[in-house]
Tab-separated table of C-alpha atoms in Angstrom:
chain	number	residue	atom	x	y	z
E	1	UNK	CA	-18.465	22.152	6.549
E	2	UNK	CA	-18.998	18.412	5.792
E	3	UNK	CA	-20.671	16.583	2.463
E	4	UNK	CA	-22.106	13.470	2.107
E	5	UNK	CA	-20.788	11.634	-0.485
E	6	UNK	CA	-22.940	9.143	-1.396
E	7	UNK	CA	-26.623	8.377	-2.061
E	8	UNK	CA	-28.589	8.051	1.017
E	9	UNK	CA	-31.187	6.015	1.816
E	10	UNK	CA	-34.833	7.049	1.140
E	11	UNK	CA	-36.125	4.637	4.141
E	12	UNK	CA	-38.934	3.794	1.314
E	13	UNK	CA	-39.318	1.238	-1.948
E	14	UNK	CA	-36.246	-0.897	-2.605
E	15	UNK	CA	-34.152	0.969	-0.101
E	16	UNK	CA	-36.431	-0.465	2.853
E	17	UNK	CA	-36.744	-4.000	1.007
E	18	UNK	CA	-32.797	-3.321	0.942
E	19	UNK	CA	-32.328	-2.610	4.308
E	20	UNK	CA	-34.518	-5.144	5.922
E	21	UNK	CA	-32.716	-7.643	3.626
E	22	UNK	CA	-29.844	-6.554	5.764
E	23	UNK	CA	-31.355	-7.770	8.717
E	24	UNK	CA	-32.197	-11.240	7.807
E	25	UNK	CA	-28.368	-11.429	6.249
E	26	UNK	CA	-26.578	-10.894	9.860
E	27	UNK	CA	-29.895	-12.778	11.404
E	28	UNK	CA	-29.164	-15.904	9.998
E	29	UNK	CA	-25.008	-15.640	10.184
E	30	UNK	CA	-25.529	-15.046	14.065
E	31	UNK	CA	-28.577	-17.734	14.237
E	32	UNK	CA	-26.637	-20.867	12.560
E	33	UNK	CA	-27.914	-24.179	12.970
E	34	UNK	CA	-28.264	-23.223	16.437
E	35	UNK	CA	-31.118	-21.301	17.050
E	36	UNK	CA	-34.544	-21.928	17.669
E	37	UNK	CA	-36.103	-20.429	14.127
E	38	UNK	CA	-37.882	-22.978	11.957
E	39	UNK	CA	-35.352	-22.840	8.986
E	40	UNK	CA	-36.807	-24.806	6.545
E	41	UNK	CA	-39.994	-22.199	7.047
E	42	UNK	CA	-37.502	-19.367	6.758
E	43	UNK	CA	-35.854	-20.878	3.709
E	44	UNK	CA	-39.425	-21.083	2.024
E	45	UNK	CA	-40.823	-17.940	2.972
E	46	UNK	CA	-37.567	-16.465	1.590
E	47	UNK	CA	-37.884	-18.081	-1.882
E	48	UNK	CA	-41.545	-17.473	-2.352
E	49	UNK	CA	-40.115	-13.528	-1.981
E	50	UNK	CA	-37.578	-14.037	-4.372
E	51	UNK	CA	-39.899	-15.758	-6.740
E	52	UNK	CA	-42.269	-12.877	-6.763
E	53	UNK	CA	-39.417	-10.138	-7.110
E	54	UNK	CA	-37.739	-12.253	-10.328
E	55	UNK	CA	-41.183	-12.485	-11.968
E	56	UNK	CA	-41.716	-8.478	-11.779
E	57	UNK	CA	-37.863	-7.507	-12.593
E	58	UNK	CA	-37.422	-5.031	-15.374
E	59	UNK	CA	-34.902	-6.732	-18.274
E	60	UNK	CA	-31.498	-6.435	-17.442
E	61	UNK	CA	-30.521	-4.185	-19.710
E	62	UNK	CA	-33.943	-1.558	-18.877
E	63	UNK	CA	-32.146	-2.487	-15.370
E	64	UNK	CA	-28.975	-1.519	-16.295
E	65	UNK	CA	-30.055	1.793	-18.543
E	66	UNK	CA	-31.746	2.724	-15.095
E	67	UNK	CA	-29.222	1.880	-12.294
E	68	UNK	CA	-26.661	4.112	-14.398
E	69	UNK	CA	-28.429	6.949	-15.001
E	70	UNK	CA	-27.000	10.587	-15.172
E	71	UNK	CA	-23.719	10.857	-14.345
E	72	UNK	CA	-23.534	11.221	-10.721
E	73	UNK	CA	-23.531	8.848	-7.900
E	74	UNK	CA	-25.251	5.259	-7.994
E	75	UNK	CA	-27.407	3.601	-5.888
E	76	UNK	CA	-26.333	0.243	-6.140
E	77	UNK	CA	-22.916	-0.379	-5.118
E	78	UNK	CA	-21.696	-3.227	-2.698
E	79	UNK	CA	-20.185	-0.622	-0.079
E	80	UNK	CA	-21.908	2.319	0.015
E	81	UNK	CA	-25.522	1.184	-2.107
E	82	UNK	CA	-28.684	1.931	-0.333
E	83	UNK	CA	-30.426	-0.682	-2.994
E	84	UNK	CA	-27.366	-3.114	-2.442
E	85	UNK	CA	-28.144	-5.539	0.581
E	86	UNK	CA	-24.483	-6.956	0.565
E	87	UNK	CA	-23.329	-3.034	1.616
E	88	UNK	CA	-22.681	-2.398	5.190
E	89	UNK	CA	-23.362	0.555	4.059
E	90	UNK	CA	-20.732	2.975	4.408
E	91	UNK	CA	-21.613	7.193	4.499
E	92	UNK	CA	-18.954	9.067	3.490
E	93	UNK	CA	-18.367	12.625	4.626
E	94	UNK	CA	-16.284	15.022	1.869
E	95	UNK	CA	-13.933	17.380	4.073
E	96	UNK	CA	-12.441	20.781	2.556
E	97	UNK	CA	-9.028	19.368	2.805
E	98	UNK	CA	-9.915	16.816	0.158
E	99	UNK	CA	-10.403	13.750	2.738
E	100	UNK	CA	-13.171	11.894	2.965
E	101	UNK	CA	-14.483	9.552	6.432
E	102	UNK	CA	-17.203	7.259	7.050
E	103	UNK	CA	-17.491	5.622	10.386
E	104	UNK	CA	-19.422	2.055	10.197
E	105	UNK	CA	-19.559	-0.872	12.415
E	106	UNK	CA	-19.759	-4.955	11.429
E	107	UNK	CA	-21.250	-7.917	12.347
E	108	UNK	CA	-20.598	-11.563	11.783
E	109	UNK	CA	-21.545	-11.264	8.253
E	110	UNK	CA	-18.619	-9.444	7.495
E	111	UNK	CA	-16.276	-11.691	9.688
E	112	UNK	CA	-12.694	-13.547	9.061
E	113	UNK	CA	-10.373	-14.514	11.879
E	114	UNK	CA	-13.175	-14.948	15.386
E	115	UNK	CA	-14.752	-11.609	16.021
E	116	UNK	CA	-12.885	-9.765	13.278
E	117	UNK	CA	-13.160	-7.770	9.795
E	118	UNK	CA	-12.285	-10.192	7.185
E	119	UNK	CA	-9.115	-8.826	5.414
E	120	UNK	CA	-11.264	-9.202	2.186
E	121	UNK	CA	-13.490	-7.024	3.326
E	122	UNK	CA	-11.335	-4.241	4.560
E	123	UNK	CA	-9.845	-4.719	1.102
E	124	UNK	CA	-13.025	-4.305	-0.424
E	125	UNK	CA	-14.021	-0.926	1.928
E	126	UNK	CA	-10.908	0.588	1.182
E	127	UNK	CA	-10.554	0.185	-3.043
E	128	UNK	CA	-14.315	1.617	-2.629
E	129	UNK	CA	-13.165	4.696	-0.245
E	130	UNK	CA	-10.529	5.518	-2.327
E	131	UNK	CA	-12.484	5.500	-5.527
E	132	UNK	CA	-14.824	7.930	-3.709
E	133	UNK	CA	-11.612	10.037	-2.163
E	134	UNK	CA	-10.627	10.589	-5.652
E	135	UNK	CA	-13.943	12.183	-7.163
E	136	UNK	CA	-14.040	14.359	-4.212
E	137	UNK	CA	-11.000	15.668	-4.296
E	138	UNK	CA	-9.896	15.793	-8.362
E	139	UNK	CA	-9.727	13.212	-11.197
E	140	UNK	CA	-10.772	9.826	-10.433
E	141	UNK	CA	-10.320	6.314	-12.469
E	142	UNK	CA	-10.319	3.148	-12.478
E	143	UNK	CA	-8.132	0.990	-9.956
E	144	UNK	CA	-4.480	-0.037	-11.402
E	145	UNK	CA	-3.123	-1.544	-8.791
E	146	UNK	CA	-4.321	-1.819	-4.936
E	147	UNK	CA	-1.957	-2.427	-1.961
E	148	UNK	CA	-3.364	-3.311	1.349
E	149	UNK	CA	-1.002	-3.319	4.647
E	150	UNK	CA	-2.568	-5.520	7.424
E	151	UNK	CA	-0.980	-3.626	10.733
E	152	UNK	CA	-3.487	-5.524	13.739
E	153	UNK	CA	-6.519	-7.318	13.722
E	154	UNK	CA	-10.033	-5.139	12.530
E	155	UNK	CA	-12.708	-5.789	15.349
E	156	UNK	CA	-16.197	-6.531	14.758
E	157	UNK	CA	-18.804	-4.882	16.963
E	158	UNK	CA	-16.946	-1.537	17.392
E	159	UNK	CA	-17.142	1.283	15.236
E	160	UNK	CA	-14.489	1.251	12.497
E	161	UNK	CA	-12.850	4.514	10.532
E	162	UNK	CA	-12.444	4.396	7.502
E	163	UNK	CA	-10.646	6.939	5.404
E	164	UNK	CA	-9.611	8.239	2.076
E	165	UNK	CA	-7.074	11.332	0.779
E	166	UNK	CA	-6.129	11.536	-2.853
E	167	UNK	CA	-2.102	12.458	-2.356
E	168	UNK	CA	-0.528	12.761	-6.208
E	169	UNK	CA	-1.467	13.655	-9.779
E	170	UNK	CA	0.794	12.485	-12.875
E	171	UNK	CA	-0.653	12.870	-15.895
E	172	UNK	CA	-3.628	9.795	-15.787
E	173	UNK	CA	-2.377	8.730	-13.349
E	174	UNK	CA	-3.762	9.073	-9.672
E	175	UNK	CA	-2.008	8.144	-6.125
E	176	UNK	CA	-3.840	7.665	-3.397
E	177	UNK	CA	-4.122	6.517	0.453
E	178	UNK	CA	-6.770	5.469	2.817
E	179	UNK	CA	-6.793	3.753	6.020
E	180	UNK	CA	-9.294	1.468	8.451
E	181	UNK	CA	-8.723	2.092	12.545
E	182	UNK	CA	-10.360	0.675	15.542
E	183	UNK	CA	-10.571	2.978	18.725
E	184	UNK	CA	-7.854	5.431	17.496
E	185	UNK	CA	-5.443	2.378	16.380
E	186	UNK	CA	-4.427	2.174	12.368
E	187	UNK	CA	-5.733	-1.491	11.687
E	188	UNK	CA	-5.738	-1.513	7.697
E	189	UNK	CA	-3.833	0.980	5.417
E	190	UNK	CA	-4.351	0.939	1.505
E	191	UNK	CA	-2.225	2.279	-0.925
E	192	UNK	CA	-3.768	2.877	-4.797
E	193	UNK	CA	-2.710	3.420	-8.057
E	194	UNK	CA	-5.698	4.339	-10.230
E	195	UNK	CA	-6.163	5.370	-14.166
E	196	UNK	CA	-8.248	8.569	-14.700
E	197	UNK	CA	-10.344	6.586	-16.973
E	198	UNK	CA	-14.101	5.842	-16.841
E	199	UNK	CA	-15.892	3.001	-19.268
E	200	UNK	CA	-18.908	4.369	-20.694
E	201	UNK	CA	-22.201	3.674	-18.812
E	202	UNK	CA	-24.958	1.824	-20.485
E	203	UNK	CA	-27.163	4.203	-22.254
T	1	UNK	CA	-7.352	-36.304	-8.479
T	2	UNK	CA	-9.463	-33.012	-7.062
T	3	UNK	CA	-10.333	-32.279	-3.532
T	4	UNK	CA	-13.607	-30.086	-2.599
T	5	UNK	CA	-11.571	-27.714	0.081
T	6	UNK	CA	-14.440	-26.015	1.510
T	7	UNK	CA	-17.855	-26.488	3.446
T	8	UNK	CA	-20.285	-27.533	0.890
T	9	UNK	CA	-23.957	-26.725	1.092
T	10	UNK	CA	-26.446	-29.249	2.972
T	11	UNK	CA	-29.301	-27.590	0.928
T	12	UNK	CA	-31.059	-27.762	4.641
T	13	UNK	CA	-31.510	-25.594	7.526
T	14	UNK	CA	-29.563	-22.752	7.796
T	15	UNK	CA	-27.728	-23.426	4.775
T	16	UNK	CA	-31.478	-23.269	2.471
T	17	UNK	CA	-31.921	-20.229	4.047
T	18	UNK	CA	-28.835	-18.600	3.282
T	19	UNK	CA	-29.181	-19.929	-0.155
T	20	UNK	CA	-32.817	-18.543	-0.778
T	21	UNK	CA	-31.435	-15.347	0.732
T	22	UNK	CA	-29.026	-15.164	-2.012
T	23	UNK	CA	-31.682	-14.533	-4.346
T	24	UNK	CA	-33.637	-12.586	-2.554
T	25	UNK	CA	-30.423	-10.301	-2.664
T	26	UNK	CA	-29.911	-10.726	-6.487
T	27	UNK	CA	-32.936	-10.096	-7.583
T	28	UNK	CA	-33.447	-6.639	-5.638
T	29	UNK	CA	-31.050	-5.747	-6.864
T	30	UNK	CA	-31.513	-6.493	-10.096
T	31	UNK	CA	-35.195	-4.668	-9.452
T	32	UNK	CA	-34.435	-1.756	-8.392
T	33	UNK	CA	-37.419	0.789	-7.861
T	34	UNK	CA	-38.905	0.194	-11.940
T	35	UNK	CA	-39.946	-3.325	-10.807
T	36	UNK	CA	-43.615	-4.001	-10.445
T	37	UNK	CA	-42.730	-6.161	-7.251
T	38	UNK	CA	-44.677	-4.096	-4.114
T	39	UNK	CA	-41.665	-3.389	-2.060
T	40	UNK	CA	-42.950	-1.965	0.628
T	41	UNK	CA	-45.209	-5.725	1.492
T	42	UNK	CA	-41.487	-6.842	0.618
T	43	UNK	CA	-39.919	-5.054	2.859
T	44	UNK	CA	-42.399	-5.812	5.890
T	45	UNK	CA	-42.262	-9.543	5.403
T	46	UNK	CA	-38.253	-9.595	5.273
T	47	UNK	CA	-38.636	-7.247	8.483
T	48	UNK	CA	-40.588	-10.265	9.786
T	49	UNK	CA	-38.850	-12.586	9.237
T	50	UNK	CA	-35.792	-10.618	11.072
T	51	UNK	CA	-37.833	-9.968	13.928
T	52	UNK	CA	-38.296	-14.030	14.168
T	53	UNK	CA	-34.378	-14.647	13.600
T	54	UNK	CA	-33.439	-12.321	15.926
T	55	UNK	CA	-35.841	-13.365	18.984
T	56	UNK	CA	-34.444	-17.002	18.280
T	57	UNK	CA	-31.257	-16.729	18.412
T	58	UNK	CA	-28.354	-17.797	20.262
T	59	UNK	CA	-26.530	-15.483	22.223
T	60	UNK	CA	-23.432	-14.427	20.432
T	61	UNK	CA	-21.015	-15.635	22.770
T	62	UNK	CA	-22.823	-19.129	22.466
T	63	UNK	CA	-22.707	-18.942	18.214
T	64	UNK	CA	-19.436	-17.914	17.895
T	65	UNK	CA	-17.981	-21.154	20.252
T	66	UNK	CA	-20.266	-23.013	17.848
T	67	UNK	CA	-18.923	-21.385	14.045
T	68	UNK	CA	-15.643	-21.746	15.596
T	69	UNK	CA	-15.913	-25.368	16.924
T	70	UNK	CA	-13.425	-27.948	15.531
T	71	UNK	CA	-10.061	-26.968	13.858
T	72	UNK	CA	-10.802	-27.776	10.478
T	73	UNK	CA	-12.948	-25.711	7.815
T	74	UNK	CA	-15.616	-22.895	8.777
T	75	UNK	CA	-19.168	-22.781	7.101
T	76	UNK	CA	-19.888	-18.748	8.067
T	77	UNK	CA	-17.215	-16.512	5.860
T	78	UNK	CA	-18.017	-14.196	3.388
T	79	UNK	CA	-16.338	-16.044	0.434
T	80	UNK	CA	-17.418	-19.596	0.577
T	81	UNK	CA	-19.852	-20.198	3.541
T	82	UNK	CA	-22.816	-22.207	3.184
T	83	UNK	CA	-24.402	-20.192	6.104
T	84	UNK	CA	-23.502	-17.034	4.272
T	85	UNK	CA	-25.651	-15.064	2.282
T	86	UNK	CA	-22.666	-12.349	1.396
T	87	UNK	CA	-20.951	-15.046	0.118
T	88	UNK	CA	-21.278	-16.038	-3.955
T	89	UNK	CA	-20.158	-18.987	-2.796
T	90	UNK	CA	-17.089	-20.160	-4.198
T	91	UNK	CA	-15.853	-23.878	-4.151
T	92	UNK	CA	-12.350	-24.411	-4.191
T	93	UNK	CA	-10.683	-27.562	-5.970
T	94	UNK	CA	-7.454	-28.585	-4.435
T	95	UNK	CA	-4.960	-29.921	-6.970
T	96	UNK	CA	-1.786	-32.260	-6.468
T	97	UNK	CA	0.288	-29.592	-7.998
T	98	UNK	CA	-0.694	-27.049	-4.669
T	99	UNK	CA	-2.618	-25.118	-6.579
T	100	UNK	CA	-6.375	-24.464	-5.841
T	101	UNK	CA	-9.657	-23.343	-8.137
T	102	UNK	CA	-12.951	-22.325	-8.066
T	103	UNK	CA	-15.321	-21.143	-10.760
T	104	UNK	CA	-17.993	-18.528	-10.236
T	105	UNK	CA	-20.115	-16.553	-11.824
T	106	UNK	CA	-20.985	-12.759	-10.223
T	107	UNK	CA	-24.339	-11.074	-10.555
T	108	UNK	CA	-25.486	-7.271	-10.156
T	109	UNK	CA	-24.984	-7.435	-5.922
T	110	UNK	CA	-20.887	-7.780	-7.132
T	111	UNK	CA	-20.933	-5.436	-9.383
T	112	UNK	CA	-18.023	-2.066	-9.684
T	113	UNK	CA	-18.190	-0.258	-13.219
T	114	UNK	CA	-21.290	-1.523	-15.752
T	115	UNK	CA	-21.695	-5.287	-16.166
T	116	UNK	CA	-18.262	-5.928	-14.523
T	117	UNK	CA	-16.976	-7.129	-11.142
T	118	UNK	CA	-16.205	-3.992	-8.332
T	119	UNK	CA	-12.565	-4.718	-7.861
T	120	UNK	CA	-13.110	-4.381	-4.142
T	121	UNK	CA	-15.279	-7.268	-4.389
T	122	UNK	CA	-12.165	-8.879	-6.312
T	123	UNK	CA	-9.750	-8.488	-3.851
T	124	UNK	CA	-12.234	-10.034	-1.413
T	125	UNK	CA	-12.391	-13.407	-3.141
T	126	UNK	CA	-8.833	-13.497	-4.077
T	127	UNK	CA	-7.578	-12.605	-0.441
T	128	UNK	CA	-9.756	-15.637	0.669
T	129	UNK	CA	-8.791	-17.853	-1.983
T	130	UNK	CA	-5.411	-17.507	-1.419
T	131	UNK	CA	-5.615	-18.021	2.449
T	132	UNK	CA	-7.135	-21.559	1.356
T	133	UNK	CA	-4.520	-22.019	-1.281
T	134	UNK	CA	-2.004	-21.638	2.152
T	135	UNK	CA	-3.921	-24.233	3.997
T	136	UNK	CA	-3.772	-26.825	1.254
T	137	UNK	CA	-0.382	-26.554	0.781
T	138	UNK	CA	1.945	-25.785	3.164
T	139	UNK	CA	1.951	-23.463	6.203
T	140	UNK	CA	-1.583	-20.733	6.491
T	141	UNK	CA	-1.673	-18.169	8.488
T	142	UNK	CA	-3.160	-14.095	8.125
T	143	UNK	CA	-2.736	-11.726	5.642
T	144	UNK	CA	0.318	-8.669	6.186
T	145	UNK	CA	0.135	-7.062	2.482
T	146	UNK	CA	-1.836	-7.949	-0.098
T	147	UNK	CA	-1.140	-6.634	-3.543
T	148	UNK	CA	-3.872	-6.748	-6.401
T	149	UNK	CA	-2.913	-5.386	-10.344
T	150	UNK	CA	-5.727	-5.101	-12.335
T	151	UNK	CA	-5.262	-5.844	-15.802
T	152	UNK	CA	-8.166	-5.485	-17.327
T	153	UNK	CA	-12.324	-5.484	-16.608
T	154	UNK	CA	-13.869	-8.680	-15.266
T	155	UNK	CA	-17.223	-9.171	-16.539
T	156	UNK	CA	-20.034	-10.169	-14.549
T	157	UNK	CA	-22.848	-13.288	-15.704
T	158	UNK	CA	-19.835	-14.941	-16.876
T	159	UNK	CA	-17.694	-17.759	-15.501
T	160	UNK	CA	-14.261	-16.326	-13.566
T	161	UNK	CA	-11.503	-19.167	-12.869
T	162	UNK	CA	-9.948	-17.983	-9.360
T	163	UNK	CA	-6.762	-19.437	-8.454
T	164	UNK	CA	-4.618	-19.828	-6.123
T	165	UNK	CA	-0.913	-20.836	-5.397
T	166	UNK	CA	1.619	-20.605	-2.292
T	167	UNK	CA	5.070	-20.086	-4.198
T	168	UNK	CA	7.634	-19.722	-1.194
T	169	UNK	CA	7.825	-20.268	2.740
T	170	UNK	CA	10.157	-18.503	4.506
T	171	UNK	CA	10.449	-19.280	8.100
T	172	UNK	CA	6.596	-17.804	9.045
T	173	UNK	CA	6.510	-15.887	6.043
T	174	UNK	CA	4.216	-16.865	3.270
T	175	UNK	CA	4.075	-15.782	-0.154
T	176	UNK	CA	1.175	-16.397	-2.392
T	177	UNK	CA	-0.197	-15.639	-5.303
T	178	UNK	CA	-3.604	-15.738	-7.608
T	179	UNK	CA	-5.515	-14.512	-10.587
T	180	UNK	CA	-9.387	-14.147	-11.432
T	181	UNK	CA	-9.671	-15.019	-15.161
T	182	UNK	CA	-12.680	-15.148	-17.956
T	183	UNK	CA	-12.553	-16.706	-21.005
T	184	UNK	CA	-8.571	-17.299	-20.408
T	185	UNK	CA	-7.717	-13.795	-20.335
T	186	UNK	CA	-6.506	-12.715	-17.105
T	187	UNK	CA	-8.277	-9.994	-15.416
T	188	UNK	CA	-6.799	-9.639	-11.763
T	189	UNK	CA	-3.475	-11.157	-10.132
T	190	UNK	CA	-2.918	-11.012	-6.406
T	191	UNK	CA	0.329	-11.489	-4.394
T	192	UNK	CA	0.051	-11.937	-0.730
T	193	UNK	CA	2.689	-11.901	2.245
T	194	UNK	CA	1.388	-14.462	5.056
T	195	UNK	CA	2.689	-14.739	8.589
T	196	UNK	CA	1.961	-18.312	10.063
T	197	UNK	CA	0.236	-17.653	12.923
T	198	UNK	CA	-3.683	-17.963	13.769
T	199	UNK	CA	-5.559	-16.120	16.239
T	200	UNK	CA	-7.259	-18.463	18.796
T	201	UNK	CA	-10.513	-20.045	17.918
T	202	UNK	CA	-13.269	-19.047	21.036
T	203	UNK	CA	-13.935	-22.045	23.444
């Protein structure tokens, strides 16, 4: 028996503006100054969007009141948020032995050395899978200390696993694991120390 | 005597595009669904404007011999590039000393607990910034282990210092180091092992 962890997509309102935003962000990195799209046109067309969204946008603190709501899973994160254009996004599935897994393949957005996962990025996939690891399987925190272990290159283009297991409990203090891997091969593996400590959300 | 050690924006073509859809991402996000923008017309004119991208673009082979053209600095990653619309984008200042800086200021796309930076998203820039702090002064190469501490919360809306620093070569091992910062108070530190090597650029 499998859980999603995270919000999903409703496919409707900001989720669709979201994911369509997603499109135009790996259309341009894989268009350059090479392609045959009027950019200048592009650029405009883009701006007169963002001037219309700025001139309805809630304050930023009604914003923030809103995006951190309850006390369950957000929306809005930059890995797994379905109302977060920079997020690839990742899906996690919870498993019973207190794992978690999302499988998610990137495109030139996401890119560092030629036709490979920026280590930044794995960095950033990884601190956000073992955050999620953690409130699946028993207290989770705030990162203390993050160590990633670059074993082989991360491919673009390919699907990517990437994985999470909460291993020790001390007190506040939380110990745990995750990995990225490419076709079966370990590419990226992340060790964390987090703090079983949460600041208070905006009410 | 400073140095700017990255691409810098053209403010034309692909670049104005990228920028405008840097907005476009900041300001869903900070909309949300309690906007009175009409997201659904958003979401079918960013659709559109995909659709256009994507029919003119080069073929990916054709784009990547093009980002990767030259030896010298890139204008696509997710950290600094112009053409980028992940990236925030940071511009590094190369000092005499070795050391390199940029100054930034985050918005709601970066954004881990409330109001602060995700420390994912943390790791990202410093994992960049101290690949550039390699090439400025000594020996670069790729990332082996990466080690972040995080010290305390780093706000967003704020300007972050990033720096960077290579400290020792040893044969092609590299080891590097780097903070984020906000009003002088250190919020992340970094320490990275390098090996000097490069993968091939396409041709």
């Amino acid at each position: 028996m499998a859980t999603t962890l995270n919000a999903t997509a409703t496919g409707r309102g900001v989720d669709a503006a979201a994911a369509a935003a997603r499109r135009v962000i790996a259309a341009l990195v894989r268009a350059g100054d090479i392609s045959g799209a009027d950019m200048t046109a592009v650029a405009d067309r883009l701006n007169a969007i963002a001037d219309e969204l700025e001139a309805a946008a809630p304050g930023l603190r009604e914003r923030l009141v809103n995006m951190w709501r309850g006390d369950g899973t957000t929306r809005h994160d930059p890995v797994t948020g379905p109302e977060n254009p920079l997020a690839p996004p990742l899906q996690y599935t919870g498993r019973p032995d207190g794992s978690i897994e999302a499988v998610v393949t990137l495109d030139l957005p996401y890119q560092g050395p030629p036709s490979c996962v920026h280590g930044g990025v794995s960095a950033l996939l990884l601190d956000h899978t073992l955050g999620v690891a953690n409130a699946w399987s028993g207290p989770s925190g705030m990162t203390a200390e993050l160590t990633l272990r670059y074993h082989r290159l991360t491919p673009l283009f390919e699907p990517l696993t990437v994985t999470g297991r909460q291993v020790a409990v001390d007190g506040s203090k939380i110990r745990t694991v995750g990995s990225i891997s490419a076709g079966g091969r370990t590419c990226v593996t992340a060790e964390g120390l987090f703090i079983a400590k949460h600041p208070p959300r905006p009410r």
